[in-house]
Short mmCIF file of C-alpha atoms and ligand atoms in Angstrom, two decimals:
data_model
loop_
_atom_site.label_atom_id
_atom_site.label_comp_id
_atom_site.label_asym_id
_atom_site.label_seq_id
_atom_site.Cartn_x
_atom_site.Cartn_y
_atom_site.Cartn_z
CA MET A 1 31.47 -5.73 -16.46
CA TRP A 2 30.00 -2.15 -16.45
CA THR A 3 26.09 -1.91 -16.19
CA ASN A 4 24.32 1.15 -17.80
CA THR A 5 20.87 1.80 -16.10
CA ARG A 6 18.15 4.21 -15.88
CA GLN A 7 17.36 5.93 -12.74
CA VAL A 8 14.32 7.86 -11.38
CA ILE A 9 15.85 10.30 -8.96
CA LEU A 10 14.30 12.70 -6.52
CA LYS A 11 15.07 16.15 -8.17
CA SER A 12 13.28 18.20 -5.41
CA ARG A 13 10.93 17.74 -2.35
CA PRO A 14 7.47 18.64 -3.02
CA ASP A 15 5.76 21.45 -1.16
CA GLY A 16 2.08 19.94 -1.41
CA PRO A 17 0.93 17.60 -4.22
CA VAL A 18 3.72 15.93 -5.91
CA LYS A 19 4.67 17.38 -9.42
CA ARG A 20 6.32 15.66 -12.12
CA SER A 21 9.18 18.10 -11.81
CA ASN A 22 10.02 16.45 -8.53
CA PHE A 23 11.60 13.70 -10.50
CA GLU A 24 14.35 13.47 -13.07
CA ILE A 25 15.17 10.41 -15.31
CA ARG A 26 18.95 9.90 -15.55
CA LYS A 27 21.32 7.58 -17.07
CA LYS A 28 24.07 6.02 -14.69
CA LYS A 29 26.90 3.77 -15.09
CA LEU A 30 26.97 1.23 -11.97
CA ARG A 31 30.10 0.41 -10.40
CA GLU A 32 31.54 -2.97 -10.59
CA LEU A 33 30.59 -5.33 -8.08
CA GLY A 34 32.26 -6.04 -4.97
CA ASP A 35 32.29 -8.88 -2.43
CA GLY A 36 28.78 -9.18 -1.14
CA ASP A 37 27.13 -7.70 -3.93
CA VAL A 38 24.38 -8.60 -6.23
CA LEU A 39 23.21 -7.06 -9.40
CA VAL A 40 19.49 -7.17 -10.01
CA ARG A 41 17.26 -6.36 -13.01
CA THR A 42 13.91 -4.88 -11.93
CA ILE A 43 11.11 -6.73 -13.52
CA TYR A 44 8.14 -4.94 -11.41
CA MET A 45 8.13 -2.03 -8.99
CA SER A 46 5.67 -1.15 -6.41
CA LEU A 47 4.26 2.35 -5.89
CA ASP A 48 2.88 2.80 -2.46
CA PRO A 49 1.25 5.85 -0.87
CA TYR A 50 3.94 5.97 2.11
CA MET A 51 6.74 6.83 -0.50
CA ARG A 52 5.07 10.41 -0.43
CA GLY A 53 6.06 10.88 3.05
CA ARG A 54 9.67 9.85 2.30
CA MET A 55 9.74 12.57 -0.39
CA ASP A 56 9.31 15.03 2.46
CA SER A 57 12.35 16.36 4.97
CA ALA A 58 10.35 15.71 8.10
CA ARG A 59 11.52 12.60 9.74
CA SER A 60 9.13 9.78 9.62
CA TYR A 61 9.32 5.94 10.35
CA ALA A 62 10.91 5.67 7.05
CA ALA A 63 14.37 7.14 6.30
CA ASN A 64 13.95 10.40 3.74
CA PHE A 65 14.64 9.97 0.35
CA GLU A 66 17.70 12.06 -0.56
CA VAL A 67 17.57 14.67 -3.12
CA GLY A 68 19.60 13.60 -6.24
CA ALA A 69 19.28 9.88 -5.07
CA PRO A 70 17.43 7.34 -6.75
CA MET A 71 13.59 6.75 -5.40
CA ILE A 72 13.52 3.48 -3.78
CA ALA A 73 10.91 0.88 -3.85
CA GLY A 74 9.39 -2.77 -3.09
CA SER A 75 10.25 -4.54 -6.26
CA VAL A 76 10.57 -7.97 -7.52
CA GLY A 77 13.67 -8.41 -9.95
CA GLU A 78 15.99 -11.08 -11.38
CA VAL A 79 19.60 -11.55 -9.99
CA LEU A 80 21.83 -11.29 -13.10
CA GLU A 81 25.15 -11.62 -11.37
CA SER A 82 26.09 -12.42 -7.61
CA LYS A 83 29.35 -12.19 -5.36
CA ASN A 84 27.14 -13.30 -2.44
CA ASP A 85 26.97 -16.68 -1.50
CA ASP A 86 23.25 -16.41 -0.58
CA TYR A 87 22.05 -15.59 -4.08
CA SER A 88 22.77 -16.96 -7.49
CA ALA A 89 22.29 -15.78 -10.97
CA GLY A 90 18.80 -16.61 -12.30
CA ASP A 91 17.14 -16.10 -8.79
CA VAL A 92 13.81 -14.23 -8.54
CA VAL A 93 14.14 -11.90 -5.67
CA VAL A 94 11.76 -9.19 -3.82
CA GLY A 95 13.26 -6.50 -2.05
CA MET A 96 14.04 -2.84 -1.82
CA LEU A 97 15.52 -1.72 -5.27
CA ASP A 98 16.29 1.65 -6.69
CA TRP A 99 13.78 2.86 -9.26
CA ALA A 100 15.81 1.75 -12.03
CA ASP A 101 16.23 -0.94 -14.61
CA TYR A 102 19.39 -2.33 -12.46
CA SER A 103 20.09 -1.79 -8.98
CA ILE A 104 23.38 -2.97 -6.85
CA ILE A 105 22.20 -4.60 -3.57
CA THR A 106 24.88 -4.83 -0.89
CA ASP A 107 25.28 -6.95 1.85
CA ASN A 108 21.96 -9.09 1.28
CA GLY A 109 20.07 -5.73 1.81
CA GLY A 110 16.79 -7.67 2.58
CA LEU A 111 16.21 -9.45 -0.64
CA ARG A 112 14.11 -12.39 -0.39
CA VAL A 113 14.64 -15.13 -2.68
CA VAL A 114 10.71 -16.02 -4.02
CA ASN A 115 9.28 -19.19 -6.15
CA PRO A 116 8.11 -17.48 -9.51
CA GLU A 117 5.76 -20.53 -9.70
CA VAL A 118 3.82 -19.88 -6.37
CA ALA A 119 1.77 -16.78 -8.11
CA PRO A 120 1.95 -13.98 -10.67
CA LEU A 121 5.08 -11.98 -10.14
CA PRO A 122 3.28 -8.61 -9.13
CA TYR A 123 1.40 -10.55 -6.30
CA HIS A 124 4.75 -10.46 -4.17
CA LEU A 125 4.16 -6.79 -4.39
CA GLY A 126 0.50 -6.99 -3.19
CA VAL A 127 -1.45 -9.72 -1.76
CA LEU A 128 1.55 -11.70 -0.94
CA GLY A 129 3.75 -8.67 0.29
CA MET A 130 3.87 -5.66 2.09
CA PRO A 131 0.07 -4.63 1.27
CA GLY A 132 -1.15 -8.08 2.17
CA LEU A 133 0.79 -8.35 5.33
CA THR A 134 -0.68 -4.90 6.55
CA ALA A 135 -4.07 -5.76 5.93
CA TRP A 136 -3.67 -9.17 7.52
CA ILE A 137 -2.14 -7.59 10.76
CA GLY A 138 -4.64 -4.81 10.95
CA ILE A 139 -7.65 -7.33 10.95
CA LYS A 140 -6.03 -9.93 12.83
CA GLU A 141 -4.04 -8.05 15.54
CA ILE A 142 -6.09 -4.98 16.15
CA GLY A 143 -9.71 -5.01 14.57
CA LYS A 144 -10.09 -8.64 15.47
CA PRO A 145 -13.75 -8.73 13.72
CA LYS A 146 -16.37 -11.23 14.80
CA LYS A 147 -19.15 -12.67 12.90
CA GLY A 148 -22.05 -10.67 12.51
CA GLU A 149 -20.34 -7.26 13.01
CA THR A 150 -19.90 -4.37 10.73
CA LEU A 151 -16.60 -3.60 9.27
CA PHE A 152 -15.84 -0.71 7.22
CA VAL A 153 -13.03 -0.11 5.20
CA SER A 154 -11.78 2.73 3.14
CA ALA A 155 -9.80 3.03 -0.14
CA ALA A 156 -11.40 -0.40 -0.45
CA SER A 157 -10.38 -1.30 -3.95
CA GLY A 158 -6.70 -0.57 -3.15
CA GLY A 159 -3.84 -2.76 -2.56
CA VAL A 160 -4.50 -3.13 1.21
CA GLY A 161 -8.41 -2.24 1.41
CA GLN A 162 -9.25 -5.03 -0.95
CA ILE A 163 -7.74 -7.65 1.25
CA ALA A 164 -8.80 -6.15 4.53
CA GLY A 165 -12.40 -6.28 3.14
CA GLN A 166 -12.24 -9.90 2.07
CA MET A 167 -10.58 -10.83 5.26
CA GLY A 168 -13.64 -9.23 6.96
CA ARG A 169 -15.96 -11.25 4.66
CA ILE A 170 -14.33 -14.58 5.61
CA ALA A 171 -14.82 -13.51 9.36
CA GLY A 172 -18.53 -13.33 8.56
CA CYS A 173 -19.03 -9.38 9.01
CA ARG A 174 -21.11 -7.24 7.06
CA VAL A 175 -18.32 -5.49 5.17
CA VAL A 176 -18.84 -1.99 3.79
CA GLY A 177 -16.43 0.14 1.80
CA CYS A 178 -15.84 3.29 0.30
CA ALA A 179 -13.78 3.88 -3.11
CA GLY A 180 -13.27 7.21 -5.65
CA SER A 181 -15.39 5.71 -8.61
CA GLN A 182 -18.69 3.77 -9.73
CA GLU A 183 -16.53 1.20 -11.34
CA LYS A 184 -14.60 0.40 -8.02
CA VAL A 185 -17.59 0.53 -6.09
CA SER A 186 -19.23 -1.98 -8.59
CA TYR A 187 -16.07 -4.11 -8.28
CA LEU A 188 -16.49 -4.28 -4.51
CA ILE A 189 -19.91 -5.36 -4.36
CA ASN A 190 -20.25 -7.75 -7.32
CA LYS A 191 -16.54 -9.10 -7.53
CA ILE A 192 -15.21 -9.50 -4.06
CA GLY A 193 -18.47 -9.56 -1.88
CA PHE A 194 -18.52 -6.21 -0.16
CA ASP A 195 -22.19 -6.22 1.13
CA ALA A 196 -22.25 -2.51 0.48
CA ALA A 197 -20.04 0.30 -0.87
CA PHE A 198 -20.26 3.98 -1.87
CA ASN A 199 -18.34 6.40 -3.94
CA HIS A 200 -16.54 8.95 -1.69
CA ARG A 201 -16.37 11.36 -4.48
CA GLU A 202 -20.06 11.66 -5.10
CA GLU A 203 -21.42 11.48 -1.61
CA ILE A 204 -22.05 14.91 -0.23
CA ASP A 205 -22.15 14.16 3.43
CA TYR A 206 -20.28 10.94 4.43
CA ARG A 207 -22.40 10.50 7.69
CA ASP A 208 -25.51 10.19 5.26
CA ALA A 209 -23.61 7.43 3.27
CA LEU A 210 -22.53 5.57 6.59
CA GLU A 211 -26.08 5.72 8.19
CA ARG A 212 -27.42 4.18 4.72
CA ASP A 213 -24.80 1.52 4.36
CA CYS A 214 -24.11 0.59 7.98
CA PRO A 215 -27.50 0.57 9.51
CA GLU A 216 -26.49 -1.28 12.48
CA GLY A 217 -23.52 1.22 12.95
CA ILE A 218 -19.48 0.58 12.65
CA ASP A 219 -17.66 -2.13 14.74
CA VAL A 220 -14.59 -2.09 13.21
CA ASN A 221 -13.10 0.53 10.76
CA PHE A 222 -9.88 -0.13 8.81
CA GLU A 223 -8.64 3.75 8.42
CA ASN A 224 -6.77 4.13 5.07
CA ILE A 225 -7.86 7.93 4.01
CA GLY A 226 -8.06 9.75 7.46
CA GLY A 227 -9.58 13.33 7.56
CA ALA A 228 -13.26 13.75 6.95
CA MET A 229 -14.12 10.37 6.58
CA LEU A 230 -12.34 9.43 9.90
CA GLU A 231 -14.36 12.15 11.39
CA ALA A 232 -17.65 10.55 9.99
CA VAL A 233 -16.61 7.16 11.06
CA LEU A 234 -16.06 8.25 14.55
CA GLU A 235 -19.57 9.48 14.52
CA HIS A 236 -21.18 6.38 13.23
CA ALA A 237 -18.98 4.04 15.57
CA ASN A 238 -20.92 1.76 17.88
CA ASN A 239 -19.53 1.57 21.53
CA PHE A 240 -16.30 -0.64 22.01
CA ALA A 241 -15.43 -0.16 18.21
CA ARG A 242 -12.04 -0.45 17.05
CA SER A 243 -10.27 1.55 14.69
CA ILE A 244 -7.31 0.31 12.91
CA GLN A 245 -5.25 3.32 11.82
CA CYS A 246 -3.51 2.26 8.89
CA GLY A 247 -3.18 5.20 6.85
CA ALA A 248 -4.52 8.85 5.98
CA VAL A 249 -3.79 8.75 2.03
CA SER A 250 -6.31 11.87 1.73
CA GLN A 251 -3.63 14.01 3.96
CA TYR A 252 -0.29 13.09 2.39
CA ASN A 253 -0.16 15.73 -0.32
CA ILE A 254 -1.41 18.49 1.89
CA PRO A 255 0.78 20.91 3.54
CA LYS A 256 0.89 19.96 7.46
CA ASP A 257 -0.81 23.14 8.50
CA GLN A 258 -3.69 22.91 6.17
CA ARG A 259 -4.47 19.24 6.87
CA TYR A 260 -7.99 18.14 8.03
CA GLY A 261 -8.40 18.37 11.68
CA VAL A 262 -10.65 15.77 13.24
CA ARG A 263 -12.95 17.41 15.70
CA ASN A 264 -14.80 14.51 17.50
CA LEU A 265 -12.05 12.71 19.21
CA GLU A 266 -14.45 12.74 22.30
CA HIS A 267 -16.19 10.01 20.84
CA VAL A 268 -13.02 7.64 21.18
CA HIS A 269 -13.78 7.88 25.15
CA ARG A 270 -17.26 8.44 25.15
CA LYS A 271 -17.72 5.03 22.98
CA ARG A 272 -14.87 3.49 24.13
CA ILE A 273 -13.49 3.11 21.05
CA ARG A 274 -9.98 1.69 20.50
CA MET A 275 -7.75 3.37 18.03
CA GLU A 276 -4.58 2.00 17.18
CA GLY A 277 -1.88 2.53 14.61
CA PHE A 278 0.59 0.30 13.33
CA ILE A 279 3.53 0.01 10.85
CA VAL A 280 3.75 -3.00 9.07
CA THR A 281 7.53 -3.44 9.37
CA ASP A 282 7.34 -4.13 13.07
CA TYR A 283 5.54 -7.35 11.83
CA TRP A 284 7.93 -8.59 9.44
CA SER A 285 8.63 -11.67 11.58
CA ARG A 286 5.34 -12.81 10.92
CA LEU A 287 5.65 -13.00 6.93
CA ASP A 288 5.86 -16.70 6.49
CA GLU A 289 3.01 -17.27 8.80
CA PHE A 290 0.95 -14.77 6.81
CA VAL A 291 1.89 -16.17 3.18
CA LYS A 292 1.08 -19.60 4.26
CA GLU A 293 -2.60 -18.50 5.07
CA MET A 294 -2.85 -16.03 2.38
CA CYS A 295 -1.73 -18.85 -0.04
CA ARG A 296 -4.50 -21.09 1.20
CA TRP A 297 -7.04 -18.23 0.88
CA LEU A 298 -5.78 -17.64 -2.78
CA SER A 299 -5.76 -21.16 -3.97
CA SER A 300 -9.55 -21.73 -2.64
CA GLY A 301 -10.69 -18.58 -4.27
CA ALA A 302 -11.57 -17.19 -0.71
CA ILE A 303 -9.56 -14.06 -1.73
CA THR A 304 -8.86 -12.73 -5.11
CA TYR A 305 -6.76 -9.58 -5.89
CA ARG A 306 -6.68 -7.01 -8.53
CA VAL A 307 -3.35 -5.64 -9.72
CA ASP A 308 -2.84 -2.36 -11.79
CA ILE A 309 -0.08 -2.46 -14.27
CA VAL A 310 1.83 0.73 -15.81
CA ASP A 311 4.35 -0.02 -18.27
CA GLY A 312 7.62 1.54 -18.31
CA LEU A 313 10.29 3.04 -15.75
CA GLU A 314 9.76 6.31 -17.32
CA ASN A 315 6.16 6.23 -16.76
CA ALA A 316 6.56 5.62 -12.91
CA PRO A 317 6.71 9.33 -11.90
CA GLU A 318 2.89 9.99 -13.46
CA ALA A 319 1.98 6.73 -12.28
CA PHE A 320 3.02 7.57 -8.73
CA ILE A 321 1.13 11.06 -8.63
CA ASN A 322 -2.05 9.42 -10.57
CA MET A 323 -2.09 6.83 -7.56
CA LEU A 324 -2.28 9.43 -4.76
CA ASP A 325 -5.05 10.92 -6.69
CA GLY A 326 -6.89 7.54 -7.03
CA ALA A 327 -6.06 6.75 -10.59
CA ASN A 328 -5.17 3.30 -9.61
CA PHE A 329 -7.79 0.58 -9.93
CA GLY A 330 -6.14 -2.25 -7.85
CA LYS A 331 -2.34 -2.61 -6.50
CA GLN A 332 -0.33 0.12 -8.52
CA VAL A 333 2.85 -1.79 -9.91
CA VAL A 334 5.09 -0.36 -12.79
CA ARG A 335 6.41 -3.03 -15.31
CA VAL A 336 10.22 -2.14 -15.83
CA GLY A 337 11.50 -5.40 -17.48
CA ASP A 338 10.41 -8.49 -18.98
CA GLU A 339 9.44 -11.65 -17.05
N1 NAP B 1 0.69 1.30 8.50
C1 NAP B 1 1.22 0.77 7.48
O1 NAP B 1 2.25 -0.14 7.80
C2 NAP B 1 0.80 0.66 6.03
C3 NAP B 1 1.31 -0.17 5.06
C4 NAP B 1 1.04 0.14 3.88
C5 NAP B 1 -0.18 1.05 3.32
N2 NAP B 1 -0.57 1.74 4.42
C6 NAP B 1 -1.68 2.71 4.21
O2 NAP B 1 -2.72 2.00 3.58
C7 NAP B 1 -3.47 3.07 2.87
C8 NAP B 1 -3.68 2.42 1.46
O3 NAP B 1 -2.68 2.08 1.02
P1 NAP B 1 -2.48 1.37 -0.44
O4 NAP B 1 -0.82 0.84 -0.69
O5 NAP B 1 -3.54 0.24 -0.55
O6 NAP B 1 -2.77 2.31 -1.54
P2 NAP B 1 -4.18 2.48 -2.60
O7 NAP B 1 -5.35 2.21 -1.82
O8 NAP B 1 -3.96 1.18 -3.51
O9 NAP B 1 -3.97 3.72 -3.12
C9 NAP B 1 -4.38 4.99 -2.74
C10 NAP B 1 -5.75 5.18 -2.73
O10 NAP B 1 -6.01 6.12 -1.87
C11 NAP B 1 -7.51 6.84 -2.15
N3 NAP B 1 -7.43 8.23 -2.15
C12 NAP B 1 -6.47 9.13 -2.44
N4 NAP B 1 -7.01 10.19 -2.23
C13 NAP B 1 -7.91 10.62 -1.54
C14 NAP B 1 -8.77 11.21 -0.94
N5 NAP B 1 -8.26 12.41 -0.93
N6 NAP B 1 -10.15 10.55 -0.13
C15 NAP B 1 -10.24 9.15 -0.39
N7 NAP B 1 -9.22 8.53 -0.92
C16 NAP B 1 -8.20 9.12 -1.43
C17 NAP B 1 -7.36 6.40 -3.73
O11 NAP B 1 -8.43 5.44 -3.88
P3 NAP B 1 -10.01 6.10 -4.16
O12 NAP B 1 -9.89 5.92 -5.89
O13 NAP B 1 -10.91 4.67 -3.95
O14 NAP B 1 -10.32 7.25 -3.95
C18 NAP B 1 -6.30 5.86 -4.18
O15 NAP B 1 -6.41 4.62 -5.05
C19 NAP B 1 -2.63 4.25 2.74
O16 NAP B 1 -2.98 5.18 3.48
C20 NAP B 1 -1.04 3.64 3.33
O17 NAP B 1 -0.44 4.81 3.70
C21 NAP B 1 -0.14 1.67 5.83
#
């Protein structure tokens, strides 16, 4: 049977901020399934900052998207047809699918069957998926916050940040965050138990905000935005602080030669700060262990999770552009098809 699908393709590579014209939506007739193939209908698709790097031609840890080919995203979908013994029609799966209504996945392609009863489906792209594992590894393996320490989290209301902060609270830390609106700041303090938070778009000098909200300095930094915020954090870090280098989203849309040059790296040796970067895919073998612990926290209410759903595949490019600019409030997903 032939399947017609819509696909969002990368039409051109962005030079600076991503534009709507970098994408094109096309209709495509998918080929018939061969041995080992699975036809998957997309239900929810995740939009993540790392995709911005994949749109460039420069080599990075994840393969570049190809111009003229579909964008790819972590997605939840339903198996419609399978010529692979590991999957059956009706299975709910999580894996890397095209930005499309339908995708053909060949030779397993990393698809994981999930139990749709365990949690709302978008959670598999957030708190129980890649962003959740990212926060969990960063906190557990790199930051290792201890009771009474101060943890600072940037992009704190986002897909990763909201989990990192709540894990800090569970560990008994003073948890402080920054986010891009008053509504997000109020969510951090009143809904998920941050001790203090500030709106980075309103602060004139980040150092004053950190001075005010982290009076005992910073022991653990969960770095999501980089640039001027990282510079201010290094200024305010305590001796022997740990900086979990998770991301630098404030820099992704800026041409390489115009990116913010952090000017005070000497604090790293003077204060004996341990800065460590990591990429979540190196820790994929820890997924089951992570999911077990996160399910416990979710069912006890120790961790709650906010998801921001945009409707319609055709709105994915705009939602991606807006997410990079902070329009998302919680983990950004796109609803592509009915549950
Ligand atoms: N190392 C890894 O393996 C790994 C894996 C996943 C994610 N990450 C990184 O983790 C970070 C968070 O990712 P996420 O998926 O949770 O995304 P997210 O926080 O849900 O969304 C991105 C957020 O970045 C903030 N932002 C954008 N431009 C900014 C700027 N100029 N200054 C300050 N904040 C800005 C916005 O929040 P506000 O409205 O609050 O400004 C926006 O909502 C990113 O850096 C990402 O690359 C790393």
